[in-house]
Each structure stands twice: as structure tokens, then as C-alpha cells.
N, C-alpha and C. Protein backbone atom coordinates (compact mmCIF):
# COMPACT_ATOMS: atom_id res chain seq x y z
N MET A 1 74.46 -18.85 -56.93
CA MET A 1 73.72 -17.54 -56.44
C MET A 1 74.80 -17.39 -54.97
N LYS A 2 75.64 -16.49 -55.08
CA LYS A 2 76.18 -16.02 -53.93
C LYS A 2 75.63 -15.48 -53.09
N LEU A 3 75.40 -15.91 -51.61
CA LEU A 3 74.92 -15.75 -50.16
C LEU A 3 75.88 -14.16 -49.88
N PRO A 4 75.58 -13.41 -49.09
CA PRO A 4 76.56 -12.71 -48.15
C PRO A 4 76.86 -13.40 -47.05
N GLU A 5 78.04 -13.41 -46.62
CA GLU A 5 78.35 -13.70 -45.32
C GLU A 5 78.11 -13.33 -44.45
N PHE A 6 77.26 -14.15 -43.64
CA PHE A 6 76.84 -13.64 -41.88
C PHE A 6 77.00 -15.00 -40.78
N ARG A 7 77.02 -15.25 -39.23
CA ARG A 7 76.66 -15.36 -38.62
C ARG A 7 76.35 -15.47 -37.23
N ALA A 8 75.75 -16.55 -36.49
CA ALA A 8 75.03 -16.19 -35.39
C ALA A 8 75.17 -15.37 -34.54
N GLY A 9 73.81 -15.00 -34.50
CA GLY A 9 73.30 -13.47 -33.76
C GLY A 9 72.72 -12.52 -35.08
N ASP A 10 73.27 -12.97 -36.22
CA ASP A 10 73.03 -11.57 -37.14
C ASP A 10 71.15 -12.04 -37.28
N THR A 11 70.52 -10.44 -37.81
CA THR A 11 69.33 -10.43 -38.30
C THR A 11 69.54 -10.82 -39.63
N VAL A 12 68.41 -11.62 -40.24
CA VAL A 12 68.57 -12.03 -41.96
C VAL A 12 67.10 -11.98 -42.44
N THR A 13 66.97 -11.99 -43.01
CA THR A 13 65.87 -11.93 -43.96
C THR A 13 65.70 -12.74 -45.40
N VAL A 14 65.16 -14.20 -45.12
CA VAL A 14 65.48 -14.81 -46.36
C VAL A 14 64.25 -14.95 -47.03
N HIS A 15 64.60 -14.97 -48.71
CA HIS A 15 63.24 -15.24 -49.18
C HIS A 15 63.17 -16.14 -49.88
N TYR A 16 62.37 -17.63 -49.69
CA TYR A 16 62.29 -19.12 -49.56
C TYR A 16 60.76 -18.93 -51.06
N LYS A 17 61.20 -19.75 -52.05
CA LYS A 17 60.41 -20.12 -52.98
C LYS A 17 59.56 -20.84 -52.26
N ILE A 18 58.45 -20.94 -52.37
CA ILE A 18 57.34 -21.78 -51.84
C ILE A 18 56.33 -22.30 -53.18
N ILE A 19 56.34 -23.28 -53.76
CA ILE A 19 55.84 -23.96 -54.79
C ILE A 19 54.16 -24.52 -54.46
N GLU A 20 53.10 -24.32 -54.36
CA GLU A 20 51.96 -24.84 -54.54
C GLU A 20 50.95 -25.10 -55.79
N GLY A 21 50.92 -26.29 -56.13
CA GLY A 21 50.49 -26.72 -57.24
C GLY A 21 51.01 -26.29 -58.05
N ASP A 22 50.89 -25.85 -59.31
CA ASP A 22 51.77 -24.86 -60.03
C ASP A 22 52.04 -23.30 -59.96
N LYS A 23 51.85 -22.63 -58.84
CA LYS A 23 52.07 -21.23 -58.31
C LYS A 23 53.50 -21.61 -57.58
N VAL A 24 53.96 -20.59 -57.67
CA VAL A 24 55.31 -20.14 -56.88
C VAL A 24 55.35 -18.89 -56.50
N ARG A 25 55.67 -18.54 -55.17
CA ARG A 25 55.38 -17.53 -54.62
C ARG A 25 56.59 -17.48 -53.97
N THR A 26 57.32 -16.53 -53.49
CA THR A 26 57.97 -15.75 -52.42
C THR A 26 57.60 -15.51 -51.30
N GLN A 27 58.32 -16.43 -50.40
CA GLN A 27 58.04 -15.83 -48.79
C GLN A 27 58.81 -15.56 -48.01
N PRO A 28 58.83 -14.13 -47.53
CA PRO A 28 60.06 -13.98 -46.60
C PRO A 28 60.22 -14.34 -45.04
N PHE A 29 61.24 -14.97 -44.51
CA PHE A 29 61.40 -15.11 -43.09
C PHE A 29 62.55 -14.45 -42.69
N THR A 30 62.17 -13.58 -41.58
CA THR A 30 63.01 -12.30 -41.35
C THR A 30 63.24 -13.15 -39.17
N GLY A 31 64.40 -13.38 -39.04
CA GLY A 31 64.72 -13.79 -37.58
C GLY A 31 66.84 -13.48 -37.58
N ILE A 32 66.56 -14.29 -36.39
CA ILE A 32 67.90 -14.30 -35.56
C ILE A 32 68.38 -15.62 -35.76
N VAL A 33 69.62 -15.58 -36.68
CA VAL A 33 70.56 -16.40 -36.91
C VAL A 33 71.03 -17.48 -35.54
N ILE A 34 70.61 -18.53 -35.66
CA ILE A 34 70.89 -19.31 -34.08
C ILE A 34 71.90 -20.22 -33.92
N SER A 35 72.06 -20.87 -35.36
CA SER A 35 73.25 -21.36 -35.62
C SER A 35 73.52 -21.97 -36.83
N LYS A 36 74.58 -22.35 -37.18
CA LYS A 36 75.35 -22.79 -38.61
C LYS A 36 75.95 -23.70 -38.14
N ARG A 37 75.47 -25.11 -39.15
CA ARG A 37 76.06 -26.18 -39.18
C ARG A 37 76.40 -26.82 -40.44
N GLY A 38 77.02 -28.03 -40.09
CA GLY A 38 77.43 -28.85 -41.40
C GLY A 38 79.12 -28.67 -42.26
N GLU A 39 79.09 -29.18 -43.25
CA GLU A 39 80.29 -29.00 -44.28
C GLU A 39 79.75 -29.35 -45.40
N GLY A 40 80.49 -28.68 -46.10
CA GLY A 40 80.20 -28.65 -48.18
C GLY A 40 78.88 -28.34 -47.93
N VAL A 41 78.25 -28.85 -49.12
CA VAL A 41 77.09 -29.24 -49.76
C VAL A 41 75.83 -29.01 -48.54
N SER A 42 75.72 -30.07 -47.78
CA SER A 42 74.76 -29.80 -47.25
C SER A 42 74.58 -29.26 -45.91
N LYS A 43 75.79 -27.71 -46.10
CA LYS A 43 75.65 -26.70 -44.61
C LYS A 43 74.12 -26.10 -44.81
N THR A 44 73.75 -26.49 -43.54
CA THR A 44 72.56 -25.71 -43.03
C THR A 44 72.68 -24.58 -41.60
N PHE A 45 71.46 -23.48 -42.05
CA PHE A 45 70.96 -22.61 -40.86
C PHE A 45 70.07 -22.18 -40.46
N MET A 46 70.23 -21.79 -39.29
CA MET A 46 68.65 -22.12 -38.50
C MET A 46 68.55 -20.55 -38.00
N VAL A 47 66.91 -19.88 -38.54
CA VAL A 47 66.71 -18.78 -38.03
C VAL A 47 65.43 -19.24 -37.26
N ARG A 48 65.19 -18.10 -36.15
CA ARG A 48 64.25 -18.25 -35.44
C ARG A 48 63.85 -16.60 -35.33
N ARG A 49 62.06 -16.74 -34.91
CA ARG A 49 61.81 -15.55 -34.93
C ARG A 49 60.49 -15.54 -34.15
N ILE A 50 59.82 -14.78 -33.75
CA ILE A 50 58.80 -14.57 -32.53
C ILE A 50 57.74 -14.41 -33.59
N GLY A 51 56.51 -15.77 -33.78
CA GLY A 51 55.77 -15.13 -34.28
C GLY A 51 54.30 -15.17 -33.79
N ALA A 52 53.14 -14.93 -34.09
CA ALA A 52 51.77 -14.79 -33.53
C ALA A 52 51.76 -15.00 -32.00
N ASP A 53 51.09 -14.15 -31.28
CA ASP A 53 51.24 -14.59 -29.67
C ASP A 53 52.39 -14.92 -28.99
N GLY A 54 53.47 -13.96 -29.19
CA GLY A 54 54.87 -14.65 -28.52
C GLY A 54 55.60 -15.71 -28.79
N ILE A 55 54.50 -16.80 -29.51
CA ILE A 55 55.51 -17.96 -30.03
C ILE A 55 56.85 -18.29 -31.10
N GLY A 56 57.37 -18.35 -30.30
CA GLY A 56 59.01 -19.23 -30.93
C GLY A 56 59.06 -19.95 -32.19
N VAL A 57 59.03 -19.31 -33.43
CA VAL A 57 59.31 -20.35 -34.58
C VAL A 57 60.48 -21.02 -35.03
N GLU A 58 60.85 -21.50 -35.65
CA GLU A 58 62.21 -21.51 -36.24
C GLU A 58 62.01 -22.27 -36.74
N ARG A 59 63.08 -22.35 -37.67
CA ARG A 59 63.22 -22.59 -39.61
C ARG A 59 64.91 -23.04 -39.90
N ILE A 60 64.74 -24.32 -40.70
CA ILE A 60 66.11 -24.24 -40.86
C ILE A 60 65.93 -24.86 -42.52
N PHE A 61 67.08 -24.00 -43.20
CA PHE A 61 67.51 -23.70 -44.14
C PHE A 61 68.95 -24.60 -45.04
N PRO A 62 68.76 -25.41 -45.94
CA PRO A 62 69.84 -25.72 -46.76
C PRO A 62 70.93 -24.23 -47.62
N LEU A 63 72.09 -23.94 -47.17
CA LEU A 63 72.60 -22.83 -47.27
C LEU A 63 72.79 -23.22 -48.88
N PHE A 64 72.72 -24.28 -49.33
CA PHE A 64 73.06 -24.08 -51.08
C PHE A 64 71.39 -24.83 -52.14
N SER A 65 70.66 -24.36 -51.04
CA SER A 65 68.82 -24.47 -51.62
C SER A 65 69.00 -23.72 -52.79
N PRO A 66 68.17 -24.35 -54.01
CA PRO A 66 68.12 -23.78 -55.05
C PRO A 66 66.63 -22.77 -54.94
N ASN A 67 65.88 -22.82 -53.81
CA ASN A 67 64.90 -22.42 -53.63
C ASN A 67 65.35 -21.01 -52.49
N ILE A 68 66.18 -20.91 -52.11
CA ILE A 68 66.64 -19.27 -51.57
C ILE A 68 66.52 -18.66 -52.91
N GLU A 69 65.73 -17.15 -52.78
CA GLU A 69 66.38 -16.77 -54.21
C GLU A 69 67.18 -15.63 -53.33
N LYS A 70 66.50 -14.95 -52.30
CA LYS A 70 67.69 -14.26 -51.89
C LYS A 70 67.84 -13.79 -50.07
N LEU A 71 69.02 -13.85 -49.37
CA LEU A 71 69.29 -13.71 -48.45
C LEU A 71 69.76 -12.03 -47.97
N VAL A 72 69.31 -11.76 -47.21
CA VAL A 72 69.31 -10.00 -46.68
C VAL A 72 69.94 -10.03 -45.49
N VAL A 73 71.17 -9.72 -45.40
CA VAL A 73 71.39 -9.14 -43.26
C VAL A 73 70.87 -7.91 -43.10
N GLU A 74 70.48 -7.78 -42.37
CA GLU A 74 69.58 -7.26 -41.75
C GLU A 74 70.35 -6.06 -41.05
N LYS A 75 70.37 -6.80 -39.81
CA LYS A 75 71.17 -6.28 -38.65
C LYS A 75 72.81 -7.07 -38.69
N THR A 76 73.87 -6.99 -37.96
CA THR A 76 74.71 -7.87 -37.49
C THR A 76 74.92 -7.83 -35.92
N GLY A 77 75.28 -8.99 -35.47
CA GLY A 77 74.99 -8.76 -33.92
C GLY A 77 76.56 -9.56 -33.46
N LYS A 78 76.74 -9.19 -32.10
CA LYS A 78 77.78 -9.64 -31.21
C LYS A 78 77.19 -10.55 -30.29
N VAL A 79 78.25 -11.78 -30.60
CA VAL A 79 77.41 -12.70 -29.29
C VAL A 79 78.68 -13.41 -29.09
N ARG A 80 78.87 -14.10 -28.03
CA ARG A 80 80.24 -15.02 -27.81
C ARG A 80 79.85 -16.21 -28.11
N ARG A 81 78.63 -16.77 -28.61
CA ARG A 81 78.39 -18.19 -28.71
C ARG A 81 78.25 -18.13 -30.34
N ALA A 82 78.59 -19.39 -30.47
CA ALA A 82 78.22 -20.48 -32.04
C ALA A 82 76.49 -20.53 -31.99
N LYS A 83 76.34 -21.14 -31.15
CA LYS A 83 75.15 -21.67 -30.91
C LYS A 83 74.07 -20.74 -29.63
N LEU A 84 73.32 -20.14 -30.67
CA LEU A 84 72.25 -19.72 -29.53
C LEU A 84 70.80 -20.22 -28.97
N TYR A 85 71.28 -21.36 -28.88
CA TYR A 85 69.83 -21.98 -28.16
C TYR A 85 69.07 -21.64 -27.39
N TYR A 86 70.10 -21.10 -26.32
CA TYR A 86 69.79 -20.00 -24.52
C TYR A 86 68.59 -18.83 -25.21
N LEU A 87 68.53 -18.79 -26.63
CA LEU A 87 67.27 -17.39 -26.94
C LEU A 87 66.18 -18.64 -26.87
N ARG A 88 65.74 -19.69 -26.79
CA ARG A 88 64.66 -20.57 -26.61
C ARG A 88 63.82 -20.49 -25.29
N GLU A 89 64.60 -20.14 -24.56
CA GLU A 89 64.43 -20.22 -23.06
C GLU A 89 64.00 -18.39 -22.35
N LYS A 90 64.61 -17.53 -23.23
CA LYS A 90 63.78 -15.98 -23.73
C LYS A 90 62.18 -16.15 -23.95
N VAL A 91 61.27 -15.12 -23.10
CA VAL A 91 60.32 -14.52 -23.44
C VAL A 91 60.15 -12.97 -23.75
N GLY A 92 59.74 -13.09 -24.96
CA GLY A 92 59.86 -11.49 -25.55
C GLY A 92 60.37 -10.56 -26.10
N ARG A 93 60.87 -9.28 -24.95
CA ARG A 93 62.33 -8.78 -25.70
C ARG A 93 63.42 -9.04 -25.78
N GLN A 94 63.27 -10.09 -24.20
CA GLN A 94 64.97 -10.82 -23.96
C GLN A 94 64.96 -12.04 -25.26
N ALA A 95 63.86 -12.24 -25.91
CA ALA A 95 64.42 -13.50 -27.05
C ALA A 95 64.98 -12.83 -27.75
N THR A 96 65.11 -11.65 -28.41
CA THR A 96 65.20 -11.01 -29.57
C THR A 96 66.69 -9.86 -29.45
N LYS A 97 66.95 -10.16 -28.56
CA LYS A 97 67.80 -9.19 -27.80
C LYS A 97 69.42 -8.99 -27.82
N VAL A 98 70.25 -8.69 -28.50
CA VAL A 98 71.53 -9.18 -29.11
C VAL A 98 72.09 -7.45 -29.55
N LYS A 99 73.46 -7.67 -29.08
CA LYS A 99 74.17 -6.43 -29.37
C LYS A 99 74.50 -6.13 -30.83
N GLU A 100 74.84 -5.02 -31.11
CA GLU A 100 74.93 -4.94 -32.57
C GLU A 100 76.44 -4.84 -32.82
N ARG A 101 76.66 -5.13 -33.86
CA ARG A 101 77.95 -4.93 -34.43
C ARG A 101 77.88 -3.85 -35.32
N PHE A 102 79.26 -3.54 -35.48
CA PHE A 102 79.00 -2.59 -36.77
C PHE A 102 80.59 -2.92 -37.31
N GLY A 103 81.08 -3.39 -38.67
CA GLY A 103 81.98 -3.78 -39.00
C GLY A 103 82.64 -5.10 -37.58
N ASP A 104 84.16 -4.32 -36.80
CA ASP A 104 84.08 -5.36 -36.04
C ASP A 104 84.27 -4.24 -34.75
N ILE A 105 83.61 -3.50 -34.94
CA ILE A 105 83.69 -2.08 -33.89
C ILE A 105 82.43 -2.64 -33.02
N ILE A 106 82.39 -2.56 -31.83
CA ILE A 106 81.26 -2.13 -31.04
C ILE A 106 81.41 -0.89 -30.62
N VAL A 107 80.07 -0.27 -30.99
CA VAL A 107 79.64 1.43 -30.79
C VAL A 107 78.93 1.57 -29.21
N ALA A 108 79.96 2.00 -28.53
CA ALA A 108 79.42 2.69 -27.27
C ALA A 108 78.42 3.74 -27.80
N PRO A 109 77.60 3.90 -26.88
CA PRO A 109 76.86 5.07 -26.46
C PRO A 109 78.31 6.81 -26.04
N GLU A 110 77.42 7.66 -26.44
CA GLU A 110 78.59 8.77 -26.31
C GLU A 110 77.89 9.35 -25.34
N VAL A 111 79.51 9.84 -24.47
CA VAL A 111 79.33 10.62 -22.96
C VAL A 111 79.37 12.07 -23.73
N SER A 112 78.70 13.20 -23.15
CA SER A 112 78.56 14.59 -23.27
C SER A 112 79.83 14.98 -21.88
N GLU A 113 80.63 15.72 -22.69
CA GLU A 113 81.62 16.31 -21.68
C GLU A 113 80.64 17.30 -21.16
N PRO A 114 81.38 18.00 -19.67
CA PRO A 114 80.57 18.96 -18.91
C PRO A 114 80.60 20.23 -19.31
N VAL A 115 79.74 20.66 -19.12
CA VAL A 115 79.89 22.07 -19.80
C VAL A 115 79.78 23.17 -18.45
N VAL A 116 80.22 24.51 -18.40
CA VAL A 116 80.64 25.14 -17.39
C VAL A 116 79.37 26.47 -17.92
N ALA A 117 78.64 26.94 -16.72
CA ALA A 117 77.80 27.80 -16.89
C ALA A 117 78.80 29.12 -16.88
N GLU A 118 77.84 30.10 -16.57
CA GLU A 118 78.30 31.38 -16.63
C GLU A 118 78.51 31.68 -14.95
N ASP A 119 77.51 31.30 -13.94
CA ASP A 119 77.23 31.23 -12.73
C ASP A 119 78.11 30.47 -12.22
N GLY A 120 79.28 29.54 -12.64
CA GLY A 120 80.83 28.53 -12.68
C GLY A 120 79.52 27.05 -11.93
N ALA A 121 78.54 27.30 -12.23
CA ALA A 121 77.85 25.59 -12.30
C ALA A 121 78.53 24.75 -13.02
N THR A 122 78.24 23.41 -12.97
CA THR A 122 78.77 22.79 -13.83
C THR A 122 76.89 21.65 -14.83
N VAL A 123 77.18 21.66 -15.67
CA VAL A 123 76.12 21.22 -15.97
C VAL A 123 76.22 19.95 -16.60
N ILE A 124 76.25 18.78 -16.27
CA ILE A 124 76.16 17.43 -16.33
C ILE A 124 75.22 16.88 -17.05
N ALA A 125 74.82 16.20 -18.54
CA ALA A 125 73.71 15.71 -18.95
C ALA A 125 72.28 15.82 -18.26
N ASN A 126 71.85 17.92 -18.40
CA ASN A 126 71.11 17.82 -17.59
C ASN A 126 70.81 17.78 -16.05
N GLU A 127 71.83 17.48 -15.52
CA GLU A 127 71.91 17.88 -13.91
C GLU A 127 72.38 18.94 -13.82
N VAL A 128 72.25 19.78 -13.05
CA VAL A 128 73.50 20.82 -12.60
C VAL A 128 73.59 20.97 -11.06
N LYS A 129 75.72 20.72 -11.28
CA LYS A 129 75.46 20.97 -9.59
C LYS A 129 76.62 21.83 -9.28
N GLN A 130 76.87 22.17 -8.23
CA GLN A 130 77.34 23.71 -8.01
C GLN A 130 78.40 23.43 -7.59
N SER A 131 79.26 24.36 -7.96
CA SER A 131 81.09 24.28 -7.69
C SER A 131 80.98 24.83 -6.50
N GLU A 132 82.18 24.17 -5.84
CA GLU A 132 82.30 24.90 -4.33
C GLU A 132 83.24 26.45 -4.71
């Protein structure tokens, strides 16, 4: 199976096959990729998510496991590290905060241009400044 390209900082959903007795079911695991390691067929990646009661859950998946049915990249993140182990120390919202990356371009919020009203006042982002 061909898996999509992903790297540390990306939010992924791994659909993993669970075998319980004679039953087989698929369990999705969604989280942030915090590391990739290894070479060749022994390559693995670690995914971290915040579970119930704010407890962090990390899971290591072999990249070439036949039990991975599907891997979906939900969001791509921009990070400056290959290993995001520092997310373990973060609590709550900070533990899942990673800048978004669109292609290789970082999208900045738009800046509205000043608008001049009829009375000569300049309006910038809902603030009115009187011109002199």
C-alpha cells in the first residue's frame, strides 16, 4: 500500500486493524506526528494525541505494517524540529498547537487597508482615527 508523504508536525489519522479473536475491526487514531525514525522496512513513526481527562497518549506504528489500512494527513504543520518531544511537557491546548503549512507557503492573516470616510476620518479595522 502506498502511504502519503508526511513529516513531524502533521496531524494524521491512522486506520489500524485490530484483531480480537476471530473478529477484525478498524480503529482510527488521530494525533500529531512527533517523530519518525529508522531505515528501510523497520522505519517507525510516533503519533501523540490528548486522550480522556487531558492525558497524553502516544502510539508507535511501523511504517510498513500490513495492519495499517489507511493513513490520512488531516493538516500539515510547520515546525522547526524533526522530533517534537517537547510537546510532552505542554498541557491542554498548547500540546496540540502547531502552525499550519499550506504547500511550502505559510499563510499570514490578511491586513485590511485603511479606508477614508467622507468626513476625512481614517477607519482602520473598526477603529476611527481623526485626520488633522
